[in-house]
Coordinates of N, CA and C in Angstrom, one line a residue:
Chain A
D1 N 24.4 137.4 119.1 CA 23.4 137.1 118.0 C 23.7 137.9 116.8
I2 N 23.5 137.3 115.7 CA 23.6 138.0 114.4 C 22.3 138.7 114.1
Q3 N 22.4 140.0 113.9 CA 21.3 140.9 113.7 C 21.0 141.0 112.2
M4 N 19.8 140.9 111.8 CA 19.5 140.9 110.3 C 18.6 142.2 110.2
T5 N 19.0 143.1 109.3 CA 18.3 144.3 109.1 C 17.8 144.5 107.6
Q6 N 16.5 144.5 107.5 CA 15.9 144.7 106.2 C 15.6 146.1 105.9
S7 N 15.6 146.5 104.7 CA 15.2 147.8 104.3 C 14.7 147.7 102.8
P8 N 13.5 148.4 102.6 CA 12.8 149.3 103.5 C 11.8 148.4 104.4
S9 N 11.2 148.9 105.4 CA 10.2 148.2 106.2 C 9.0 148.0 105.4
S10 N 8.6 148.9 104.5 CA 7.4 148.8 103.6 C 7.8 149.5 102.4
L11 N 7.1 149.0 101.3 CA 7.4 149.5 100.0 C 6.2 149.5 99.1
S12 N 5.9 150.6 98.5 CA 4.7 150.8 97.6 C 5.1 150.5 96.2
A13 N 4.4 149.7 95.5 CA 4.8 149.5 94.1 C 3.5 149.1 93.3
S14 N 3.7 148.9 92.0 CA 2.6 148.6 91.1 C 2.9 147.3 90.4
V15 N 1.8 146.7 89.8 CA 2.0 145.6 89.0 C 2.9 145.9 87.8
G16 N 3.9 145.1 87.6 CA 4.9 145.3 86.5 C 6.1 145.9 86.9
D17 N 6.1 146.5 88.2 CA 7.4 147.2 88.7 C 8.4 146.2 88.9
R18 N 9.7 146.7 89.1 CA 10.8 146.0 89.6 C 11.2 146.5 90.9
V19 N 11.3 145.6 91.9 CA 11.5 146.1 93.2 C 12.7 145.3 93.8
T20 N 13.4 146.0 94.7 CA 14.5 145.4 95.4 C 14.4 145.6 96.9
I21 N 14.6 144.6 97.6 CA 14.7 144.6 99.1 C 16.1 144.1 99.6
T22 N 16.6 144.9 100.6 CA 17.9 144.6 101.0 C 17.9 144.0 102.4
C23 N 18.9 143.2 102.7 CA 19.1 142.6 104.0 C 20.5 142.7 104.3
R24 N 20.8 143.2 105.5 CA 22.1 143.4 106.0 C 22.4 142.6 107.3
A25 N 23.4 141.7 107.3 CA 23.7 141.0 108.5 C 24.8 141.7 109.3
S26 N 24.8 141.6 110.6 CA 25.7 142.3 111.5 C 27.1 141.7 111.5
Q27 N 27.2 140.5 110.9 CA 28.6 139.9 110.7 C 28.5 139.0 109.5
N28 N 29.7 138.6 109.0 CA 29.8 137.8 107.8 C 29.1 136.5 108.0
I29 N 28.1 136.2 107.1 CA 27.4 135.0 107.1 C 27.6 134.2 105.8
G30 N 28.7 134.6 105.0 CA 28.9 133.9 103.7 C 27.7 134.0 102.8
I31 N 27.3 132.9 102.4 CA 26.1 133.0 101.4 C 24.9 132.3 102.2
F32 N 24.9 132.2 103.5 CA 23.8 131.4 104.2 C 22.7 132.4 104.6
L33 N 22.0 132.8 103.5 CA 20.9 133.8 103.7 C 19.7 133.3 102.8
N34 N 18.6 133.2 103.4 CA 17.4 132.7 102.8 C 16.3 133.7 102.8
W35 N 15.4 133.7 101.9 CA 14.3 134.6 101.7 C 12.9 133.8 101.7
Y36 N 12.0 134.4 102.4 CA 10.6 133.8 102.5 C 9.6 134.8 102.2
Q37 N 8.5 134.4 101.7 CA 7.3 135.3 101.4 C 6.2 134.8 102.4
Q38 N 5.5 135.8 102.9 CA 4.4 135.5 103.8 C 3.2 136.3 103.3
R39 N 2.1 135.6 103.0 CA 0.9 136.3 102.7 C 0.0 136.3 104.0
P40 N -0.9 137.3 104.1 CA -1.7 137.5 105.3 C -2.4 136.2 105.8
G41 N -2.2 135.8 107.0 CA -2.9 134.7 107.5 C -2.3 133.3 107.2
K42 N -1.2 133.4 106.5 CA -0.5 132.1 106.1 C 0.8 132.0 106.6
A43 N 1.3 130.8 106.6 CA 2.7 130.5 107.0 C 3.7 131.1 106.0
P44 N 4.9 131.3 106.4 CA 5.9 131.7 105.4 C 6.1 130.6 104.4
S45 N 6.5 131.0 103.2 CA 6.9 130.0 102.2 C 8.2 130.3 101.6
P46 N 9.0 129.4 101.3 CA 10.4 129.7 100.8 C 10.5 130.2 99.5
L47 N 11.4 131.1 99.2 CA 11.7 131.8 97.9 C 13.1 131.4 97.4
I48 N 14.0 131.8 98.2 CA 15.4 131.7 97.8 C 16.2 131.2 98.9
Y49 N 17.2 130.3 98.6 CA 18.2 129.8 99.6 C 19.5 130.0 99.3
T50 N 20.4 130.0 100.2 CA 21.8 130.4 100.1 C 22.0 131.5 99.0
A51 N 21.4 132.6 99.4 CA 21.5 133.8 98.7 C 20.9 134.0 97.3
S52 N 21.1 132.9 96.5 CA 20.7 133.1 95.1 C 20.0 131.9 94.4
N53 N 19.7 130.9 95.2 CA 19.1 129.7 94.6 C 17.6 129.7 94.8
L54 N 16.9 129.6 93.7 CA 15.4 129.5 93.8 C 14.9 128.2 94.3
H55 N 14.0 128.3 95.3 CA 13.3 127.1 95.7 C 12.5 126.6 94.6
S56 N 12.2 125.3 94.5 CA 11.5 124.6 93.5 C 10.1 125.3 93.3
G57 N 9.8 125.6 92.1 CA 8.5 126.1 91.8 C 8.3 127.7 91.9
V58 N 9.4 128.3 92.4 CA 9.3 129.7 92.5 C 9.6 130.4 91.1
P59 N 8.7 131.4 90.8 CA 8.9 131.9 89.4 C 10.2 132.7 89.3
S60 N 10.7 132.7 88.0 CA 12.1 133.2 87.8 C 12.1 134.7 87.9
R61 N 10.9 135.4 88.0 CA 11.0 136.9 88.3 C 11.6 137.1 89.7
F62 N 11.7 136.2 90.5 CA 12.4 136.4 91.8 C 13.9 136.0 91.7
S63 N 14.8 136.9 92.2 CA 16.1 136.6 92.2 C 16.8 137.2 93.4
G64 N 17.9 136.5 93.8 CA 18.6 137.0 95.0 C 20.1 137.1 94.7
S65 N 20.7 137.9 95.4 CA 22.2 138.1 95.3 C 22.8 138.5 96.5
G66 N 24.2 138.5 96.6 CA 24.8 139.0 97.7 C 25.7 137.9 98.4
A67 N 26.6 138.3 99.3 CA 27.4 137.4 100.1 C 28.1 138.3 101.3
G68 N 28.5 137.6 102.3 CA 29.1 138.3 103.4 C 28.1 139.0 104.3
T69 N 27.9 140.3 104.2 CA 26.9 141.0 105.0 C 25.7 141.6 104.2
D70 N 25.8 141.7 102.9 CA 24.9 142.5 102.2 C 24.2 141.6 101.1
F71 N 22.8 141.6 101.1 CA 22.0 140.7 100.2 C 20.9 141.5 99.7
T72 N 20.4 141.1 98.5 CA 19.3 141.7 97.9 C 18.3 140.7 97.4
L73 N 17.0 141.0 97.5 CA 16.0 140.2 96.8 C 15.3 141.1 95.7
T74 N 15.3 140.7 94.6 CA 14.7 141.5 93.4 C 13.6 140.7 92.8
I75 N 12.5 141.4 92.6 CA 11.3 141.0 91.9 C 11.2 141.7 90.7
S76 N 11.2 141.1 89.5 CA 11.2 141.8 88.3 C 9.9 141.5 87.6
G77 N 9.0 142.5 87.5 CA 7.7 142.4 86.9 C 6.7 141.9 87.9
L78 N 6.4 142.8 88.9 CA 5.5 142.4 90.0 C 4.2 141.9 89.5
Q79 N 3.7 140.8 90.1 CA 2.4 140.3 89.8 C 1.5 140.5 91.0
P80 N 0.2 140.5 90.8 CA -0.7 140.8 92.0 C -0.4 139.8 93.2
E81 N -0.1 138.6 93.0 CA 0.1 137.7 94.0 C 1.4 137.9 94.8
D82 N 2.3 138.8 94.3 CA 3.5 139.1 95.0 C 3.4 140.1 96.1
F83 N 2.3 140.7 96.2 CA 2.0 141.7 97.3 C 1.9 141.0 98.6
A84 N 2.9 141.0 99.4 CA 3.1 140.2 100.6 C 4.2 140.8 101.5
T85 N 4.5 140.1 102.5 CA 5.6 140.5 103.4 C 6.8 139.5 103.1
Y86 N 8.0 140.1 103.0 CA 9.3 139.3 102.7 C 10.2 139.3 103.9
Y87 N 10.7 138.2 104.3 CA 11.7 138.0 105.3 C 13.0 137.4 104.9
C88 N 14.1 138.0 105.4 CA 15.3 137.3 105.2 C 15.7 136.5 106.5
Q89 N 16.5 135.5 106.4 CA 16.9 134.7 107.5 C 18.4 134.2 107.3
Q90 N 19.1 134.3 108.4 CA 20.5 133.8 108.2 C 20.5 132.3 108.7
S91 N 21.2 131.5 107.9 CA 21.3 130.1 108.2 C 22.8 129.7 108.4
S92 N 23.5 130.5 108.8 CA 25.0 130.2 109.1 C 25.0 129.2 110.3
V93 N 26.2 128.8 110.7 CA 26.4 127.9 111.8 C 26.1 128.6 113.1
T94 N 25.8 129.9 113.2 CA 25.6 130.6 114.4 C 24.2 130.6 114.8
R95 N 23.8 130.0 115.9 CA 22.5 130.1 116.5 C 22.4 131.4 117.3
P96 N 21.2 132.0 117.4 CA 19.9 131.6 116.8 C 19.8 132.0 115.4
Y97 N 19.0 131.4 114.6 CA 18.8 131.6 113.2 C 17.9 132.8 113.0
T98 N 18.4 134.0 113.1 CA 17.7 135.1 113.1 C 17.1 135.6 111.8
F99 N 15.9 136.2 111.9 CA 15.2 136.7 110.7 C 15.3 138.3 110.7
G100 N 15.2 138.8 109.5 CA 15.0 140.3 109.4 C 13.6 140.6 109.9
Q101 N 13.3 141.9 110.1 CA 12.0 142.3 110.6 C 10.9 142.3 109.6
G102 N 11.3 142.1 108.3 CA 10.2 142.0 107.3 C 10.1 143.2 106.5
T103 N 9.8 143.1 105.3 CA 9.4 144.1 104.3 C 8.0 143.9 103.7
K104 N 7.1 144.9 104.0 CA 5.7 144.7 103.4 C 5.7 145.3 102.1
L105 N 5.3 144.6 101.2 CA 5.2 145.1 99.8 C 3.7 145.4 99.5
E106 N 3.4 146.6 99.3 CA 2.0 147.0 99.1 C 1.8 148.0 97.9
Chain B
E1 N 0.3 113.1 101.5 CA 0.7 114.4 101.3 C 1.7 114.8 102.4
V2 N 2.8 115.5 101.9 CA 3.8 116.0 102.9 C 3.3 117.2 103.6
Q3 N 3.2 117.1 104.9 CA 2.6 118.3 105.7 C 3.0 118.3 107.2
L4 N 2.9 119.4 107.8 CA 3.0 119.5 109.2 C 1.8 120.1 109.8
V5 N 1.3 119.6 110.8 CA 0.1 120.2 111.5 C 0.3 120.3 113.0
E6 N 0.2 121.5 113.4 CA 0.4 121.9 114.7 C -0.9 122.0 115.5
S7 N -0.8 121.7 116.8 CA -2.0 121.8 117.7 C -1.5 122.0 119.1
G8 N -2.5 122.4 120.0 CA -2.2 122.6 121.4 C -2.1 124.0 121.9
G9 N -2.3 124.9 120.9 CA -2.4 126.3 121.3 C -3.6 126.7 122.1
G10 N -3.6 127.9 122.6 CA -4.8 128.3 123.3 C -4.5 129.5 124.4
L11 N -5.4 129.7 125.2 CA -5.2 130.8 126.2 C -4.7 130.3 127.4
V12 N -3.7 130.9 128.0 CA -3.1 130.4 129.2 C -2.7 131.6 130.1
Q13 N -2.8 131.5 131.4 CA -2.4 132.6 132.3 C -0.9 132.7 132.4
P14 N -0.4 133.9 132.6 CA 1.0 134.1 132.9 C 1.5 133.1 134.0
G15 N 2.7 132.5 133.8 CA 3.2 131.5 134.7 C 2.7 130.0 134.4
G16 N 1.7 129.9 133.6 CA 1.2 128.6 133.2 C 2.0 127.8 132.2
S17 N 1.5 126.7 131.8 CA 2.2 125.8 130.9 C 1.3 125.4 129.8
L18 N 2.0 125.0 128.7 CA 1.2 124.5 127.5 C 2.1 123.6 126.7
R19 N 1.6 122.5 126.1 CA 2.4 121.7 125.3 C 1.8 121.7 123.9
L20 N 2.7 122.1 123.0 CA 2.3 122.1 121.6 C 2.8 120.8 120.9
S21 N 2.0 120.4 120.0 CA 2.5 119.2 119.2 C 2.5 119.6 117.7
C22 N 3.3 118.8 117.0 CA 3.4 119.0 115.6 C 3.4 117.5 115.0
I23 N 2.5 117.2 114.2 CA 2.5 115.9 113.6 C 2.9 115.9 112.1
A24 N 3.9 115.1 111.8 CA 4.4 115.2 110.4 C 3.8 114.0 109.7
S25 N 3.5 114.3 108.4 CA 3.0 113.2 107.5 C 3.7 113.3 106.2
G26 N 3.8 112.2 105.5 CA 4.4 112.1 104.2 C 6.0 112.0 104.1
F27 N 6.5 112.1 105.3 CA 7.9 111.9 105.4 C 8.3 111.4 106.8
S28 N 9.6 111.0 107.0 CA 10.0 110.5 108.2 C 10.7 111.5 109.1
L29 N 10.2 111.7 110.2 CA 10.7 112.8 111.1 C 12.1 112.5 111.4
S30 N 12.5 111.2 111.5 CA 13.8 110.8 112.0 C 14.9 111.2 110.9
D31 N 14.5 111.8 109.8 CA 15.5 112.2 108.8 C 15.9 113.6 109.0
Y32 N 15.2 114.4 109.8 CA 15.3 115.9 109.9 C 15.5 116.4 111.3
W33 N 16.3 117.4 111.4 CA 16.2 118.3 112.5 C 14.9 119.0 112.4
M34 N 14.2 119.2 113.5 CA 12.9 119.9 113.4 C 12.9 121.2 114.3
N35 N 12.2 122.2 113.9 CA 12.2 123.5 114.5 C 10.9 124.0 114.9
W36 N 10.9 124.9 115.9 CA 9.7 125.7 116.2 C 10.2 127.1 115.9
V37 N 9.3 127.9 115.2 CA 9.5 129.3 114.9 C 8.2 130.0 115.3
R38 N 8.3 131.1 116.0 CA 7.1 131.8 116.4 C 7.0 133.3 115.8
Q39 N 5.8 133.8 115.8 CA 5.5 135.0 115.2 C 4.5 135.8 116.1
V40 N 4.9 136.8 116.7 CA 4.0 137.7 117.4 C 3.0 138.3 116.4
P41 N 1.7 138.2 116.6 CA 0.7 138.7 115.6 C 1.2 140.1 115.0
D42 N 1.2 140.1 113.7 CA 1.5 141.3 112.9 C 3.0 141.7 113.2
K43 N 3.8 140.8 113.7 CA 5.3 141.2 113.9 C 6.1 140.2 113.1
G44 N 7.4 140.2 113.4 CA 8.3 139.3 112.6 C 8.4 137.9 113.2
L45 N 9.3 137.2 112.6 CA 9.5 135.8 112.8 C 10.7 135.6 113.9
E46 N 10.6 134.7 114.7 CA 11.6 134.3 115.6 C 11.9 132.9 115.7
W47 N 13.1 132.4 115.5 CA 13.4 131.0 115.7 C 13.4 130.7 117.1
V48 N 12.8 129.6 117.6 CA 12.7 129.3 119.0 C 13.6 128.2 119.4
A49 N 13.5 127.1 118.7 CA 14.2 125.9 119.2 C 14.3 124.9 118.1
H50 N 15.3 124.0 118.1 CA 15.3 122.8 117.2 C 16.0 121.6 117.9
N51 N 15.7 120.5 117.5 CA 16.4 119.3 117.9 C 16.8 118.4 116.8
K52 N 17.8 117.6 117.2 CA 18.5 116.7 116.1 C 17.5 115.5 115.8
E53 N 17.9 114.9 114.7 CA 17.1 113.8 114.1 C 16.8 112.7 115.2
D54 N 17.7 112.4 116.0 CA 17.4 111.4 117.0 C 17.0 112.0 118.3
G55 N 17.0 113.3 118.4 CA 16.5 113.9 119.7 C 17.7 114.1 120.7
T56 N 18.9 113.8 120.3 CA 20.0 113.8 121.3 C 20.6 115.2 121.5
E57 N 20.3 116.1 120.6 CA 20.7 117.5 120.8 C 19.6 118.5 120.6
E58 N 19.6 119.5 121.4 CA 18.5 120.5 121.3 C 19.1 121.9 121.6
Y59 N 18.6 122.9 120.9 CA 19.1 124.3 121.1 C 17.9 125.2 121.2
Y60 N 18.2 126.4 121.9 CA 17.0 127.3 122.2 C 17.5 128.7 121.9
V61 N 16.6 129.6 121.6 CA 16.9 131.0 121.7 C 17.0 131.3 123.2
D62 N 17.8 132.4 123.5 CA 18.0 132.8 124.9 C 16.7 133.0 125.7
S63 N 15.8 133.6 125.0 CA 14.5 134.1 125.8 C 13.7 133.0 126.3
V64 N 13.9 131.7 125.7 CA 13.1 130.6 126.2 C 13.9 129.5 126.9
R65 N 15.2 129.6 126.8 CA 16.0 128.5 127.3 C 15.8 128.5 128.9
G66 N 15.5 127.2 129.3 CA 15.2 126.9 130.8 C 13.7 126.9 131.0
R67 N 12.9 127.5 130.1 CA 11.4 127.5 130.2 C 10.7 126.5 129.2
F68 N 11.3 126.5 128.0 CA 10.7 125.6 127.0 C 11.6 124.4 126.7
T69 N 10.9 123.3 126.4 CA 11.7 122.1 126.0 C 11.1 121.5 124.7
I70 N 12.0 121.3 123.7 CA 11.6 120.6 122.5 C 11.9 119.1 122.6
S71 N 11.0 118.3 122.1 CA 11.3 116.8 122.1 C 10.6 116.2 120.9
R72 N 10.7 114.9 120.8 CA 10.1 114.3 119.6 C 9.9 112.8 120.0
D73 N 8.9 112.2 119.2 CA 8.7 110.8 119.2 C 8.7 110.4 117.7
N74 N 9.8 109.9 117.3 CA 9.9 109.6 115.8 C 9.0 108.4 115.4
A75 N 8.7 107.5 116.3 CA 7.9 106.4 116.0 C 6.4 106.9 115.7
K76 N 6.1 108.1 116.3 CA 4.7 108.6 116.1 C 4.8 109.8 115.1
N77 N 5.9 110.1 114.7 CA 6.1 111.3 113.8 C 5.7 112.6 114.4
L78 N 6.0 112.7 115.8 CA 5.5 113.9 116.5 C 6.7 114.7 117.0
V79 N 6.5 116.0 117.0 CA 7.4 116.9 117.7 C 6.7 117.7 118.7
Y80 N 7.3 118.0 119.8 CA 6.6 118.7 120.9 C 7.4 119.9 121.3
L81 N 6.6 120.9 121.8 CA 7.2 122.1 122.5 C 6.6 122.2 123.8
Q82 N 7.2 121.8 124.9 CA 6.7 122.1 126.2 C 7.0 123.4 126.7
M83 N 6.0 124.2 127.0 CA 6.3 125.6 127.4 C 5.8 125.9 128.9
N84 N 6.8 126.2 129.7 CA 6.5 126.4 131.0 C 6.8 127.9 131.4
Y85 N 6.2 128.3 132.6 CA 6.5 129.7 133.1 C 6.3 130.7 131.9
L86 N 5.1 130.6 131.4 CA 4.8 131.4 130.1 C 4.6 132.8 130.6
R87 N 5.1 133.7 129.7 CA 5.0 135.2 129.9 C 4.2 135.9 128.7
G88 N 3.7 137.0 128.9 CA 3.0 137.7 127.9 C 3.7 137.9 126.6
E89 N 5.0 138.0 126.7 CA 5.8 138.2 125.5 C 5.9 136.8 124.6
D90 N 5.5 135.7 125.3 CA 5.4 134.4 124.6 C 4.2 134.3 123.6
T91 N 3.2 135.3 123.8 CA 2.1 135.3 122.9 C 2.5 135.4 121.4
A92 N 2.1 134.4 120.6 CA 2.6 134.3 119.3 C 1.8 133.2 118.6
V93 N 2.0 133.1 117.3 CA 1.7 131.9 116.5 C 2.9 131.1 116.5
Y94 N 2.8 129.8 116.8 CA 4.0 129.0 116.8 C 3.9 128.0 115.7
Y95 N 5.0 128.1 114.8 CA 5.1 127.2 113.6 C 6.1 126.1 113.8
C96 N 5.7 125.0 113.4 CA 6.6 123.8 113.2 C 7.3 124.0 111.8
A97 N 8.5 123.8 111.7 CA 9.2 124.0 110.4 C 10.3 123.0 110.1
R98 N 10.3 122.4 108.9 CA 11.2 121.4 108.6 C 12.3 122.0 107.7
P99 N 13.6 121.9 108.0 CA 14.7 122.4 107.2 C 15.1 121.3 106.2
T100 N 15.6 121.8 105.1 CA 16.2 120.8 104.2 C 17.5 120.3 104.9
R101 N 18.0 119.2 104.3 CA 19.2 118.7 104.9 C 20.6 119.2 104.2
G102 N 21.5 119.3 105.0 CA 22.8 119.8 104.5 C 23.1 121.1 105.0
N103 N 24.3 121.7 104.6 CA 24.8 122.9 105.1 C 24.0 124.1 104.5
D104 N 23.4 123.9 103.3 CA 22.7 125.0 102.5 C 21.2 124.8 102.8
W105 N 20.9 124.8 104.1 CA 19.6 124.5 104.6 C 18.6 125.7 104.5
Y106 N 17.3 125.4 104.5 CA 16.3 126.4 104.6 C 15.1 125.7 105.0
Y107 N 14.1 126.5 105.5 CA 12.8 125.8 105.9 C 12.0 125.6 104.5
D108 N 11.9 124.4 104.1 CA 11.1 124.2 103.0 C 9.7 123.6 103.2
L109 N 9.3 123.5 104.4 CA 8.0 122.9 104.9 C 7.6 123.6 106.2
W110 N 6.4 124.2 106.2 CA 5.9 124.9 107.4 C 4.5 124.3 107.7
G111 N 4.2 124.3 109.0 CA 2.8 124.1 109.4 C 2.0 125.4 109.2
R112 N 0.7 125.3 109.5 CA -0.1 126.5 109.5 C 0.0 127.3 110.8
G113 N 0.5 126.7 111.8 CA 0.7 127.4 113.1 C -0.4 127.2 114.1
T114 N -0.1 127.4 115.3 CA -1.1 127.3 116.4 C -0.8 128.6 117.3
L115 N -1.9 129.2 117.7 CA -1.9 130.5 118.4 C -1.8 130.2 119.9
V116 N -0.8 130.8 120.5 CA -0.7 130.8 122.0 C -0.9 132.2 122.5
I117 N -1.9 132.4 123.4 CA -2.1 133.7 124.0 C -1.9 133.6 125.5
V118 N -1.0 134.4 126.0 CA -0.7 134.3 127.5 C -1.2 135.6 128.0
S119 N -2.3 135.4 128.8 CA -3.0 136.6 129.4 C -3.8 136.2 130.6
S120 N -4.0 137.1 131.5 CA -4.8 136.9 132.6 C -6.2 137.4 132.5

């Protein structure tokens, strides 16, 4: 299985800050890396797909980059609604489609 | 409205069985692979299973293979997850998730989830 490792596991920040979350795959997954946001008690919602493409309706303060094994999610200018947990997920041809362990932004 | 709604969760004893359902509305199930993803309370996400648009192919994570079965009824726009020989570690919220189509897929639609508790 492809292991996905996110860092940090938790992150303290303030409104207006710029934050970066990293996700590392245990093997090359090309650009097949997606990011999701999950608020407490809610289902995950999509943010970014194939490393750097914004899902429809996602604010432009979210951005993603990377390829191969190393990826980042950046939020520029944190808003109150951004305090949530973020997950990466690999969507390469290799099942299972593993997720990172999550990064809680608080 | 385009949505997924899961049902069928509940409390079950170890070794027992449960069938989850996911009803899709606003789109045709026959156009999509459909997935089940689970989340242990306050823990991370785990992909469980998915099946092909016509139901002819299905794949599972190792921890449930041989115990869980994913199936669908496209005419009724329903996806199922039959869970047998349940264990404590199967306790989780189970989400039905729809991926976009194509190689650059991601889950663009999720249900609210249904909670399964395996306990004596």
